[in-house]
Amino acid sequence: MPAGYEFFEHTADAGAVVRGATLPRLFEHAACALFDLVCDRRTVRPRRAVRIAVEGSSLEDLLVRWLSELLYRLETEGILFSSFKVERVDRLRFRARGTARGEPIDRARHQLRREIKAVTYHQIRLVRGRSAWRVRIVFDV
Amino acid sequence: MAKPVAIETERLDECRVRIPARGAMNVPGLVFADERLMQGIREDQALQQVANVACLPGIVRASVAMPDIHWGYGFPIGGVAAFDLDEGVISPGGVGYDINCGVRLLRSGVTTTEAEGRLRDLVEALFRNIPTGVGSHRKDLKLDARGVDRVLAGGAPWAVKNGFGDDADLAHIEEGGCLEGAQPGQVSDRARERGRPQLGTLGSGNHFVEVQRVETIYDEPAARALGLEQDALAISIHTGSRGLGYQVCDDFLQVMLRASRDYGIHLPDPQLCCAPVKSEEGKRYIGAMYAAANFAFANRQVITHWVRQSFEEVFQKGPRALGIEVVYDVCHNIAKVETHLVDGKERRLCLHRKGATRAFPPGHPQTPEAYREIGQPVLIPGDMGRYSYVLVGTQKAYEETFGSTCHGAGRRMSRSAAKKAARGRPIVREMEDRGIFVRSDGYATLAEEIPEAYKDVAEVVDVVDRAGISRRVARLVPVAVIKG
């Protein structure tokens, strides 16, 4: 199993259950899940760093916006990301910031899998368990 | 996946099921499905979603669902809902992320015999000329921010004006390929940025360009009116508004969540968030959504041009000799203001079709003149290995479903289950053995799109035909397919 998340069956779309000992780890693992859907991350070198800062209206919203921002960068700047470092997730003001590393799409070298239309709010719930944070998230494919 | 909830249903006849209005439902639910399809429908929460939509304010007559209904976000996919313009609402969840995802069908004068031996070249040319998959675009089509605005306001006519196709194409597109009332100013910069490199791109997933053979004709006069001849090649284009539309949906989900609270609209599910049609938020969403719809119309128009070019390259014939003309172009995901008959009176309504197709009857003023006697064409894609259907709209659809019918087969398998089923199989060769040349950006898409991952679209079409809400005209089988 890839670290920090597992995909679940959903007829029309793709979903992942993501875990993290801390909120920043959960955000990182969710980003890994997203880009594992988009491409084979092993083929993407972390050559370029992009700073990302997002704000939301709840923890769930914040996570959706973090992932949506990565998708936006992929579509508008053509960058595939393969590694993520989230420094801070502010649980009171719903702010997060971190760095995503990757490189521009090189169709000769990168194995692309699919396009993700959106990160949805469909039945999303981010909860803190005994030893880890956990969220179930559905991507519109 | 959450457990399905049992919803009370009453069978009205072999093709229709009613969900009686209970609790907060303002109207009943009306599902078009035979018992066999109902078994699948009951397995997820689509029926609950039909009932949830019925709870929204100002909904008229019934929350309608087509036989290809499945679980969506908020509204079910395959759902049709009409709202009163004064009392009712508009909801981004009732349109979906891919605003004006739709299908365009082109006919051609090329016969299957002529094309024999050239299908491989044809699929390669299409794949080369039409950008498919993640991050792909053509270097010779660049839009700046102003250019995007022109597309948003101009739709398919913008594309024609800029050399992609001709005026005759426009007469055969829903709404002429341009929704009046689009407001590019309501589209966020973020949406514009996502759309800028994506005009004329196919995207991925279930989006495709498919060359098909007219295999069966069920209604000779109607097929003649549509210009479909036995054994001639036709081309289907299935795509939508790309990242621009997804972003418009995303942006307005936020706006509508707030608006629902502000207007005191009770939501059985937050993804049903909405605003009164005539509210500021409602008008802004309609302006932005219409603009995104125009982007999708332009997108299919640009791709049409490249389809024509690909045929010219391969067959070494001019456009006139190839005779590639637009049969029709329909929206599968849209909300529009339309006039309908309710209890014998004409009413302007806000019609949501999410994974449903308009199916206006013969004689309707919005049916293209050439098809006035047969009804508006309805295009129903299937999977890449079996067949697609061409139908026409009926008076019964106008009376019972606000002039709507189904939109496709719908998936039967999850993507991972499909991949598992495809593991180790040479999908491209398997398809070639069946006489279908396939090209895709990656193996993953092909594996996920294997024919058995989809329900048999014939079953869906059979129900809408038997229920009388559209009529079968022709069946098309794929011979060359490009997938994102």
PDB file of N, CA, C and O in Angstrom, chain B residues 153-176:
ATOM      1  N   ALA B 153     -18.231  34.747 -24.952  1.00  0.00           N
ATOM      2  CA  ALA B 153     -19.407  35.479 -25.420  1.00  0.00           C
ATOM      3  C   ALA B 153     -19.911  34.899 -26.743  1.00  0.00           C
ATOM      4  O   ALA B 153     -21.103  34.936 -27.030  1.00  0.00           O
ATOM      5  N   GLY B 154     -18.991  34.354 -27.538  1.00  0.00           N
ATOM      6  CA  GLY B 154     -19.334  34.019 -28.931  1.00  0.00           C
ATOM      7  C   GLY B 154     -19.635  32.562 -29.231  1.00  0.00           C
ATOM      8  O   GLY B 154     -20.270  32.268 -30.248  1.00  0.00           O
ATOM      9  N   GLY B 155     -19.173  31.625 -28.403  1.00  0.00           N
ATOM     10  CA  GLY B 155     -19.460  30.199 -28.613  1.00  0.00           C
ATOM     11  C   GLY B 155     -18.994  29.687 -29.971  1.00  0.00           C
ATOM     12  O   GLY B 155     -17.980  30.137 -30.521  1.00  0.00           O
ATOM     13  N   ALA B 156     -19.773  28.751 -30.528  1.00  0.00           N
ATOM     14  CA  ALA B 156     -19.394  28.147 -31.819  1.00  0.00           C
ATOM     15  C   ALA B 156     -19.318  29.195 -32.942  1.00  0.00           C
ATOM     16  O   ALA B 156     -18.429  29.103 -33.803  1.00  0.00           O
ATOM     17  N   PRO B 157     -20.227  30.205 -32.979  1.00  0.00           N
ATOM     18  CA  PRO B 157     -20.091  31.215 -34.032  1.00  0.00           C
ATOM     19  C   PRO B 157     -18.730  31.933 -33.992  1.00  0.00           C
ATOM     20  O   PRO B 157     -18.185  32.294 -35.035  1.00  0.00           O
ATOM     21  N   TRP B 158     -18.164  32.114 -32.792  1.00  0.00           N
ATOM     22  CA  TRP B 158     -16.815  32.697 -32.692  1.00  0.00           C
ATOM     23  C   TRP B 158     -15.828  31.820 -33.472  1.00  0.00           C
ATOM     24  O   TRP B 158     -14.996  32.309 -34.243  1.00  0.00           O
ATOM     25  N   ALA B 159     -15.940  30.497 -33.255  1.00  0.00           N
ATOM     26  CA  ALA B 159     -15.001  29.568 -33.897  1.00  0.00           C
ATOM     27  C   ALA B 159     -15.141  29.647 -35.421  1.00  0.00           C
ATOM     28  O   ALA B 159     -14.144  29.680 -36.148  1.00  0.00           O
ATOM     29  N   VAL B 160     -16.392  29.681 -35.888  1.00  0.00           N
ATOM     30  CA  VAL B 160     -16.620  29.745 -37.341  1.00  0.00           C
ATOM     31  C   VAL B 160     -16.033  31.038 -37.904  1.00  0.00           C
ATOM     32  O   VAL B 160     -15.360  31.028 -38.938  1.00  0.00           O
ATOM     33  N   LYS B 161     -16.266  32.134 -37.186  1.00  0.00           N
ATOM     34  CA  LYS B 161     -15.744  33.427 -37.639  1.00  0.00           C
ATOM     35  C   LYS B 161     -14.222  33.401 -37.728  1.00  0.00           C
ATOM     36  O   LYS B 161     -13.616  34.111 -38.510  1.00  0.00           O
ATOM     37  N   ASN B 162     -13.603  32.576 -36.902  1.00  0.00           N
ATOM     38  CA  ASN B 162     -12.148  32.503 -36.888  1.00  0.00           C
ATOM     39  C   ASN B 162     -11.596  31.355 -37.732  1.00  0.00           C
ATOM     40  O   ASN B 162     -10.464  30.905 -37.528  1.00  0.00           O
ATOM     41  N   GLY B 163     -12.411  30.874 -38.642  1.00  0.00           N
ATOM     42  CA  GLY B 163     -11.901  29.902 -39.612  1.00  0.00           C
ATOM     43  C   GLY B 163     -12.077  28.443 -39.254  1.00  0.00           C
ATOM     44  O   GLY B 163     -11.591  27.559 -39.956  1.00  0.00           O
ATOM     45  N   PHE B 164     -12.765  28.172 -38.145  1.00  0.00           N
ATOM     46  CA  PHE B 164     -12.977  26.769 -37.766  1.00  0.00           C
ATOM     47  C   PHE B 164     -14.393  26.350 -38.168  1.00  0.00           C
ATOM     48  O   PHE B 164     -15.336  26.482 -37.391  1.00  0.00           O
ATOM     49  N   GLY B 165     -14.548  25.909 -39.384  1.00  0.00           N
ATOM     50  CA  GLY B 165     -15.859  25.448 -39.834  1.00  0.00           C
ATOM     51  C   GLY B 165     -16.612  26.506 -40.616  1.00  0.00           C
ATOM     52  O   GLY B 165     -16.070  27.572 -40.907  1.00  0.00           O
ATOM     53  N   ASP B 166     -17.858  26.181 -40.983  1.00  0.00           N
ATOM     54  CA  ASP B 166     -18.615  27.171 -41.742  1.00  0.00           C
ATOM     55  C   ASP B 166     -19.994  27.427 -41.149  1.00  0.00           C
ATOM     56  O   ASP B 166     -20.454  26.706 -40.275  1.00  0.00           O
ATOM     57  N   ASP B 167     -20.627  28.479 -41.674  1.00  0.00           N
ATOM     58  CA  ASP B 167     -21.903  28.933 -41.112  1.00  0.00           C
ATOM     59  C   ASP B 167     -22.965  27.839 -41.062  1.00  0.00           C
ATOM     60  O   ASP B 167     -23.791  27.814 -40.145  1.00  0.00           O
ATOM     61  N   ALA B 168     -22.936  26.937 -42.050  1.00  0.00           N
ATOM     62  CA  ALA B 168     -23.966  25.889 -42.091  1.00  0.00           C
ATOM     63  C   ALA B 168     -23.906  25.018 -40.830  1.00  0.00           C
ATOM     64  O   ALA B 168     -24.923  24.468 -40.398  1.00  0.00           O
ATOM     65  N   ASP B 169     -22.719  24.904 -40.243  1.00  0.00           N
ATOM     66  CA  ASP B 169     -22.584  24.084 -39.027  1.00  0.00           C
ATOM     67  C   ASP B 169     -23.501  24.596 -37.912  1.00  0.00           C
ATOM     68  O   ASP B 169     -24.054  23.828 -37.123  1.00  0.00           O
ATOM     69  N   LEU B 170     -23.629  25.927 -37.861  1.00  0.00           N
ATOM     70  CA  LEU B 170     -24.285  26.540 -36.707  1.00  0.00           C
ATOM     71  C   LEU B 170     -25.783  26.251 -36.636  1.00  0.00           C
ATOM     72  O   LEU B 170     -26.374  26.258 -35.556  1.00  0.00           O
ATOM     73  N   ALA B 171     -26.381  25.982 -37.800  1.00  0.00           N
ATOM     74  CA  ALA B 171     -27.828  25.733 -37.822  1.00  0.00           C
ATOM     75  C   ALA B 171     -28.175  24.416 -37.134  1.00  0.00           C
ATOM     76  O   ALA B 171     -29.332  24.166 -36.807  1.00  0.00           O
ATOM     77  N   HIS B 172     -27.156  23.570 -36.924  1.00  0.00           N
ATOM     78  CA  HIS B 172     -27.425  22.248 -36.369  1.00  0.00           C
ATOM     79  C   HIS B 172     -26.780  22.037 -35.010  1.00  0.00           C
ATOM     80  O   HIS B 172     -26.236  20.965 -34.722  1.00  0.00           O
ATOM     81  N   ILE B 173     -26.804  23.084 -34.201  1.00  0.00           N
ATOM     82  CA  ILE B 173     -26.275  22.982 -32.844  1.00  0.00           C
ATOM     83  C   ILE B 173     -27.371  23.469 -31.896  1.00  0.00           C
ATOM     84  O   ILE B 173     -28.087  24.414 -32.218  1.00  0.00           O
ATOM     85  N   GLU B 174     -27.494  22.791 -30.765  1.00  0.00           N
ATOM     86  CA  GLU B 174     -28.459  23.256 -29.764  1.00  0.00           C
ATOM     87  C   GLU B 174     -28.200  24.733 -29.504  1.00  0.00           C
ATOM     88  O   GLU B 174     -27.039  25.142 -29.305  1.00  0.00           O
ATOM     89  N   GLU B 175     -29.243  25.526 -29.533  1.00  0.00           N
ATOM     90  CA  GLU B 175     -29.156  26.982 -29.301  1.00  0.00           C
ATOM     91  C   GLU B 175     -28.231  27.687 -30.291  1.00  0.00           C
ATOM     92  O   GLU B 175     -27.708  28.771 -30.011  1.00  0.00           O
ATOM     93  N   GLY B 176     -28.000  27.066 -31.451  1.00  0.00           N
ATOM     94  CA  GLY B 176     -27.133  27.691 -32.444  1.00  0.00           C
ATOM     95  C   GLY B 176     -25.675  27.787 -31.990  1.00  0.00           C
ATOM     96  O   GLY B 176     -24.866  28.507 -32.578  1.00  0.00           O
TER      97      GLY B 176
END
